[in-house]
Short mmCIF file of C-alpha atoms in Angstrom, two decimals:
data_model
loop_
_atom_site.label_atom_id
_atom_site.label_comp_id
_atom_site.label_asym_id
_atom_site.label_seq_id
_atom_site.Cartn_x
_atom_site.Cartn_y
_atom_site.Cartn_z
CA MET A 1 27.73 -4.52 -113.94
CA ALA A 2 30.40 -1.75 -114.03
CA GLY A 3 28.56 0.25 -115.77
CA GLU A 4 26.01 0.79 -113.32
CA PRO A 5 28.19 3.64 -110.54
CA ARG A 6 28.91 5.78 -113.56
CA GLN A 7 24.79 5.83 -114.71
CA ARG A 8 24.31 6.69 -111.23
CA ARG A 9 26.75 9.59 -111.25
CA ILE A 10 24.98 10.64 -114.38
CA ARG A 11 21.38 10.34 -113.03
CA ARG A 12 22.30 11.93 -109.36
CA LEU A 13 24.60 14.62 -111.44
CA VAL A 14 20.87 15.70 -113.42
CA LEU A 15 19.45 15.17 -110.61
CA LEU A 16 21.47 18.12 -109.00
CA LEU A 17 21.10 20.45 -112.21
CA VAL A 18 17.50 20.38 -112.19
CA VAL A 19 17.14 20.86 -108.04
CA ALA A 20 19.76 24.08 -108.94
CA ILE A 21 17.40 25.47 -111.52
CA VAL A 22 14.50 25.29 -109.09
CA LEU A 23 15.92 26.89 -106.45
CA VAL A 24 17.57 29.75 -109.07
CA SER A 25 14.14 29.99 -110.60
CA VAL A 26 12.39 29.88 -106.63
CA GLY A 27 15.20 33.09 -105.83
CA GLY A 28 14.30 34.83 -108.35
CA TYR A 29 10.69 34.78 -108.06
CA LEU A 30 11.06 35.63 -104.57
CA LEU A 31 13.37 38.49 -105.31
CA ASP A 32 10.89 39.53 -108.37
CA ARG A 33 8.13 39.50 -105.68
CA ARG A 34 10.31 41.40 -102.92
CA ARG A 35 11.34 44.24 -105.79
CA GLY A 36 7.63 44.75 -106.71
CA GLY A 37 6.86 42.35 -109.30
CA GLY A 38 6.13 41.85 -112.62
CA ALA A 39 8.60 41.07 -115.39
CA GLY A 40 9.62 43.90 -116.61
CA GLU A 41 13.25 46.64 -116.68
CA ARG A 42 13.33 48.05 -113.63
CA VAL A 43 15.56 51.99 -114.27
CA GLU A 44 17.24 53.18 -111.28
CA GLY A 45 18.06 56.98 -111.03
CA SER A 46 17.99 60.16 -109.55
CA PHE A 47 16.64 64.00 -110.65
CA GLY A 48 16.37 67.28 -108.52
CA GLY A 49 18.11 64.98 -105.49
CA ILE A 50 15.25 62.37 -105.75
CA PRO A 51 15.92 58.81 -106.91
CA TYR A 52 13.50 57.21 -108.20
CA THR A 53 12.26 53.58 -110.03
CA LEU A 54 10.95 53.40 -113.19
CA TYR A 55 9.48 50.51 -114.53
CA VAL A 56 9.36 49.47 -118.07
CA PRO A 57 7.31 47.16 -118.70
CA ALA A 58 7.61 43.64 -120.53
CA GLY A 59 7.59 43.32 -124.15
CA HIS A 60 7.90 46.98 -124.87
CA GLN A 61 9.49 47.48 -128.05
CA GLY A 62 10.19 51.36 -128.08
CA HIS A 63 6.50 52.95 -128.83
CA ALA A 64 4.32 55.54 -127.12
CA LEU A 65 3.06 54.31 -123.60
CA PRO A 66 1.11 56.29 -121.09
CA LEU A 67 3.26 56.87 -117.57
CA VAL A 68 2.08 56.32 -114.33
CA LEU A 69 3.47 58.57 -111.53
CA ALA A 70 3.04 56.76 -108.38
CA LEU A 71 3.76 58.32 -105.00
CA HIS A 72 4.54 56.32 -101.48
CA GLY A 73 3.15 57.15 -98.28
CA CYS A 74 5.24 58.51 -95.62
CA GLY A 75 7.81 56.00 -94.75
CA GLY A 76 7.51 54.83 -97.52
CA SER A 77 9.83 52.95 -100.63
CA PRO A 78 9.31 52.63 -104.29
CA SER A 79 10.09 48.68 -103.44
CA ARG A 80 7.46 48.64 -100.93
CA PHE A 81 4.72 50.49 -102.54
CA ALA A 82 5.24 48.61 -105.91
CA ARG A 83 4.91 45.47 -103.91
CA SER A 84 2.23 46.81 -102.28
CA THR A 85 -0.13 48.13 -104.80
CA ARG A 86 1.07 45.58 -108.02
CA TRP A 87 1.61 48.44 -110.31
CA ASN A 88 4.36 46.87 -112.37
CA ALA A 89 1.73 43.42 -112.71
CA LEU A 90 -0.83 45.62 -113.86
CA ALA A 91 2.03 47.97 -116.00
CA ASP A 92 2.71 44.08 -117.53
CA ARG A 93 -0.65 43.63 -119.07
CA GLU A 94 -1.77 46.82 -119.91
CA GLY A 95 1.45 48.53 -121.96
CA PHE A 96 2.23 51.64 -119.29
CA PHE A 97 5.51 53.10 -117.58
CA VAL A 98 5.20 53.28 -113.95
CA LEU A 99 6.94 56.02 -111.96
CA TYR A 100 8.54 55.40 -108.58
CA PRO A 101 10.05 58.52 -106.46
CA GLN A 102 11.45 58.49 -103.28
CA GLU A 103 11.31 61.20 -101.21
CA ILE A 104 14.31 61.97 -99.02
CA GLU A 105 14.73 62.60 -95.51
CA SER A 106 16.34 66.08 -96.07
CA HIS A 107 12.56 67.17 -96.84
CA HIS A 108 11.02 65.17 -94.52
CA GLU A 109 12.17 63.03 -91.37
CA ASP A 110 9.24 60.34 -91.88
CA LEU A 111 9.66 60.82 -95.73
CA CYS A 112 5.88 62.40 -96.35
CA TRP A 113 5.08 64.10 -99.46
CA ARG A 114 5.37 67.45 -98.79
CA TRP A 115 1.54 68.44 -99.03
CA PHE A 116 0.83 70.51 -95.90
CA ALA A 117 3.86 73.18 -96.91
CA PRO A 118 2.62 76.28 -98.67
CA GLU A 119 5.78 76.16 -100.83
CA ASP A 120 4.60 72.99 -102.06
CA GLN A 121 1.44 73.60 -102.35
CA GLN A 122 1.64 75.71 -105.98
CA ARG A 123 2.76 75.87 -109.72
CA GLY A 124 5.78 76.62 -110.09
CA ARG A 125 7.50 75.62 -106.87
CA GLY A 126 8.82 72.46 -104.87
CA GLU A 127 7.87 69.03 -105.06
CA PRO A 128 5.33 70.03 -107.28
CA ALA A 129 7.70 71.38 -109.79
CA LEU A 130 9.72 69.22 -108.92
CA LEU A 131 8.30 65.80 -109.97
CA ALA A 132 6.61 67.81 -113.19
CA ALA A 133 10.31 68.24 -114.10
CA LEU A 134 11.08 64.40 -113.39
CA ILE A 135 8.39 64.27 -115.90
CA ASP A 136 9.90 65.88 -118.26
CA ARG A 137 13.19 64.61 -118.03
CA ILE A 138 11.60 60.60 -118.04
CA ALA A 139 10.13 61.22 -121.50
CA LYS A 140 13.12 63.10 -123.25
CA ASP A 141 15.03 59.61 -122.86
CA TYR A 142 11.74 57.36 -122.93
CA SER A 143 9.01 57.02 -125.48
CA VAL A 144 5.98 58.69 -123.06
CA ASP A 145 2.87 59.30 -124.61
CA ARG A 146 2.57 62.83 -122.76
CA HIS A 147 -1.22 62.90 -123.48
CA ARG A 148 -1.40 59.75 -121.10
CA VAL A 149 0.16 60.55 -118.11
CA TYR A 150 -1.47 60.30 -114.55
CA ALA A 151 -0.50 60.85 -111.19
CA THR A 152 -1.70 58.50 -107.93
CA GLY A 153 -0.90 58.14 -104.37
CA HIS A 154 -1.54 56.71 -100.99
CA SER A 155 -1.48 59.16 -98.07
CA SER A 156 0.75 62.00 -98.83
CA GLY A 157 1.26 60.85 -101.65
CA GLY A 158 -2.48 61.03 -102.23
CA ALA A 159 -2.85 64.64 -101.20
CA MET A 160 0.50 65.46 -103.40
CA SER A 161 -1.43 63.77 -106.26
CA ALA A 162 -4.64 65.89 -105.45
CA ILE A 163 -1.54 69.23 -105.82
CA LEU A 164 -0.67 67.52 -108.87
CA GLY A 165 -4.11 67.45 -110.65
CA ALA A 166 -4.80 71.39 -109.39
CA CYS A 167 -1.71 72.92 -110.63
CA TYR A 168 -0.70 70.76 -113.05
CA PRO A 169 -3.19 70.20 -115.65
CA ASP A 170 -1.56 70.34 -118.37
CA VAL A 171 1.07 67.36 -117.64
CA PHE A 172 -1.54 64.98 -115.92
CA ALA A 173 -4.51 63.72 -117.68
CA ALA A 174 -6.51 62.74 -114.75
CA VAL A 175 -5.20 62.26 -110.92
CA GLY A 176 -6.05 59.02 -108.04
CA ILE A 177 -6.13 60.39 -104.47
CA HIS A 178 -6.05 57.34 -102.24
CA SER A 179 -6.86 58.23 -98.82
CA GLY A 180 -5.51 61.42 -99.11
CA GLU A 181 -6.69 65.17 -98.51
CA GLU A 182 -8.24 67.54 -100.38
CA TYR A 183 -6.26 70.45 -102.27
CA ILE A 184 -5.10 72.23 -99.63
CA GLY A 185 -3.71 75.89 -100.34
CA GLY A 186 -4.17 78.65 -98.73
CA LEU A 187 -3.66 77.06 -94.97
CA SER A 188 -0.63 77.30 -92.58
CA ARG A 189 1.86 74.22 -92.47
CA ASP A 190 0.35 74.22 -89.05
CA ASP A 191 -3.47 74.65 -89.71
CA ALA A 192 -2.77 72.03 -92.32
CA LYS A 193 -1.35 69.14 -90.19
CA SER A 194 -4.66 69.09 -88.38
CA VAL A 195 -6.61 68.10 -91.74
CA PRO A 196 -6.22 64.82 -92.24
CA GLY A 197 -7.64 63.94 -88.11
CA HIS A 198 -10.74 66.90 -88.36
CA GLY A 199 -11.08 67.62 -92.14
CA GLY A 200 -10.18 70.62 -94.24
CA PRO A 201 -11.33 73.75 -95.32
CA ASP A 202 -15.06 73.77 -97.23
CA PRO A 203 -14.19 72.36 -100.43
CA ASP A 204 -15.99 74.42 -102.27
CA ARG A 205 -13.34 76.90 -101.42
CA GLN A 206 -10.82 74.86 -101.83
CA GLY A 207 -11.92 73.77 -105.13
CA ARG A 208 -11.34 77.63 -106.78
CA LEU A 209 -8.35 77.67 -105.03
CA ALA A 210 -7.12 74.76 -106.86
CA PHE A 211 -8.60 75.94 -110.35
CA GLU A 212 -6.46 79.34 -109.79
CA CYS A 213 -3.85 77.32 -108.99
CA ALA A 214 -3.57 76.30 -112.64
CA GLY A 215 -3.13 79.77 -114.27
CA GLU A 216 -3.73 79.80 -117.80
CA ALA A 217 -3.04 76.23 -117.94
CA ALA A 218 -5.96 75.23 -116.20
CA ARG A 219 -8.87 73.03 -117.97
CA PRO A 220 -11.09 69.92 -116.74
CA ILE A 221 -9.13 67.66 -114.26
CA PRO A 222 -10.71 64.22 -113.90
CA ALA A 223 -10.08 62.75 -110.63
CA VAL A 224 -10.87 59.14 -108.67
CA VAL A 225 -10.71 59.41 -105.45
CA ILE A 226 -10.51 56.82 -103.28
CA HIS A 227 -10.97 56.61 -99.14
CA GLY A 228 -11.85 53.85 -96.58
CA LEU A 229 -14.64 54.70 -94.39
CA ALA A 230 -12.44 53.23 -91.36
CA ASP A 231 -9.48 55.22 -91.82
CA PRO A 232 -8.22 56.29 -88.59
CA LEU A 233 -5.74 58.66 -89.91
CA ALA A 234 -6.81 60.43 -92.51
CA LYS A 235 -10.89 60.32 -91.42
CA PRO A 236 -13.64 59.60 -94.33
CA VAL A 237 -14.10 63.19 -94.17
CA ASN A 238 -11.02 63.97 -96.33
CA GLY A 239 -12.28 61.79 -98.90
CA GLU A 240 -15.70 63.64 -99.03
CA GLN A 241 -13.99 66.71 -99.44
CA ALA A 242 -11.29 65.73 -102.21
CA TYR A 243 -14.12 64.16 -104.15
CA ARG A 244 -15.91 67.71 -103.66
CA GLN A 245 -13.01 69.94 -104.80
CA PHE A 246 -13.04 68.20 -107.59
CA VAL A 247 -15.94 68.94 -108.21
CA GLN A 248 -15.82 71.98 -107.99
CA THR A 249 -12.07 72.83 -109.52
CA ASN A 250 -14.20 71.14 -112.71
CA ASP A 251 -17.09 73.04 -112.17
CA LEU A 252 -15.08 76.42 -112.73
CA ALA A 253 -12.37 74.60 -115.40
CA ASP A 254 -14.98 73.74 -118.15
CA ASP A 255 -16.24 77.21 -118.48
CA GLY A 256 -15.30 79.75 -116.36
CA ARG A 257 -17.86 80.17 -113.77
CA ASP A 258 -19.21 78.77 -110.70
CA ASP A 259 -22.39 77.89 -112.21
CA GLY A 260 -23.01 74.68 -111.85
CA SER A 261 -22.12 72.99 -114.72
CA VAL A 262 -20.54 70.19 -113.01
CA SER A 263 -22.47 69.27 -109.59
CA VAL A 264 -22.97 66.72 -107.08
CA ASP A 265 -26.76 66.71 -108.08
CA GLN A 266 -25.41 64.79 -111.67
CA VAL A 267 -23.55 61.86 -109.93
CA ARG A 268 -24.71 58.47 -110.72
CA ARG A 269 -24.27 55.72 -108.34
CA GLU A 270 -23.59 52.13 -107.75
CA ARG A 271 -22.67 49.65 -105.05
CA GLN A 272 -19.90 47.03 -105.95
CA ARG A 273 -18.77 44.40 -103.89
CA GLY A 274 -17.57 46.28 -100.30
CA ALA A 275 -17.88 49.86 -101.78
CA THR A 276 -20.22 52.69 -103.07
CA VAL A 277 -18.87 54.20 -106.44
CA GLU A 278 -20.34 57.63 -107.38
CA THR A 279 -19.30 58.89 -110.97
CA ILE A 280 -19.88 62.08 -112.67
CA TRP A 281 -19.94 61.77 -116.41
CA ARG A 282 -18.77 64.02 -119.36
CA ALA A 283 -19.47 63.00 -123.29
CA GLY A 284 -19.33 59.27 -122.63
CA LYS A 285 -15.91 59.63 -119.77
CA PRO A 286 -15.78 59.50 -115.83
CA LEU A 287 -14.94 62.78 -115.06
CA VAL A 288 -14.97 63.17 -110.96
CA ARG A 289 -15.26 59.43 -109.18
CA PHE A 290 -16.01 58.66 -105.67
CA VAL A 291 -15.21 55.00 -104.24
CA ARG A 292 -16.39 54.47 -100.48
CA ILE A 293 -15.40 51.43 -99.36
CA ALA A 294 -15.99 49.25 -96.02
CA GLY A 295 -14.01 48.11 -93.46
CA LEU A 296 -11.09 49.42 -94.89
CA GLY A 297 -8.53 51.59 -92.66
CA HIS A 298 -5.37 53.38 -93.69
CA ASP A 299 -4.35 50.78 -96.46
CA TRP A 300 -4.18 50.01 -99.78
CA SER A 301 -7.24 48.47 -101.01
CA GLY A 302 -6.48 44.91 -102.54
CA SER A 303 -3.19 45.11 -101.17
CA ALA A 304 -0.76 42.16 -101.93
CA THR A 305 0.93 43.23 -98.71
CA ASP A 306 -1.41 44.90 -96.24
CA GLY A 307 -3.80 42.67 -95.15
CA THR A 308 -6.46 44.33 -97.90
CA GLY A 309 -6.45 41.83 -100.25
CA ASP A 310 -9.66 40.59 -99.81
CA LEU A 311 -11.49 44.81 -100.32
CA PRO A 312 -11.59 46.12 -103.86
CA ASN A 313 -8.82 46.35 -106.09
CA ALA A 314 -7.54 49.67 -105.75
CA THR A 315 -5.10 50.01 -108.13
CA ARG A 316 -7.39 48.07 -111.64
CA LEU A 317 -9.71 50.56 -110.23
CA ILE A 318 -7.78 53.75 -110.76
CA TRP A 319 -6.13 52.06 -113.96
CA GLN A 320 -9.96 51.41 -115.34
CA PHE A 321 -10.51 55.34 -114.37
CA PHE A 322 -7.03 56.54 -115.96
CA ARG A 323 -7.19 54.56 -119.05
CA ARG A 324 -10.10 56.66 -120.49
CA GLN A 325 -8.78 59.77 -119.81
CA ALA A 326 -5.95 61.39 -122.03
CA ARG A 327 -4.94 65.22 -121.94
#
């Protein structure tokens, strides 16, 4: 019949349209996965010479939300860190901002946060001051709940998070240190660089230095430490020291005295799948938590990209700790 060719053309056009829609959808999905997942908005900016990406969760209507400062490790970037950790997808579900700063080559050629440099281990100076000021800048433009700002990171980003918790407890409600080191104040740059492979100084000493870094802003600072027992770069002793350093810092911060008011003797232990968890509790909330993960090397546990997806999900573990904390 004369009408059949026309009908076939219509069907062919409809089919092509459907295929085009599918390809665009798949392409958009893959691009989204490359950029770190999540259905929200990504805002690119720069502050103090540091580029950053702010993730605004899907469905945000302008009400105040918590913010997680997420610091990549050496050689990292906001997009790779977002993709590995899946912070964005969790932010969509739980409702919080994620702020990803980018280290720059003029600060460190391997894009490592400068946790090892004495000028970057103090309040009011260097990268800690810059990151604290970045939080202020973002909070002026977006509805950030200033009582619920958190810092976490991996490797050098974890070590910088320890510094932020020590020196800026008036900015951060809690910190998370994944595969990082204790607060390394009081060491020369050369001595600090040997810490990942051998461990740092006495964590009780470092805990006091961390307490002193905050000055008049000192207060108990909740901290969760996650470390792999098979880490070849930041040896497992570093996780133990970071944990004990924050125990000592909080012992001093709660009453100004080194009196064992916060102590490892108060820990509660539990075993989870592939992990041992030690927690010191205060007023019904976790104050210091240490998660040891068997079989984990120097990667983000539960990563979407690093081959650790069958291990405990560090992103969820950290957020479960953070969500109970407010400054």
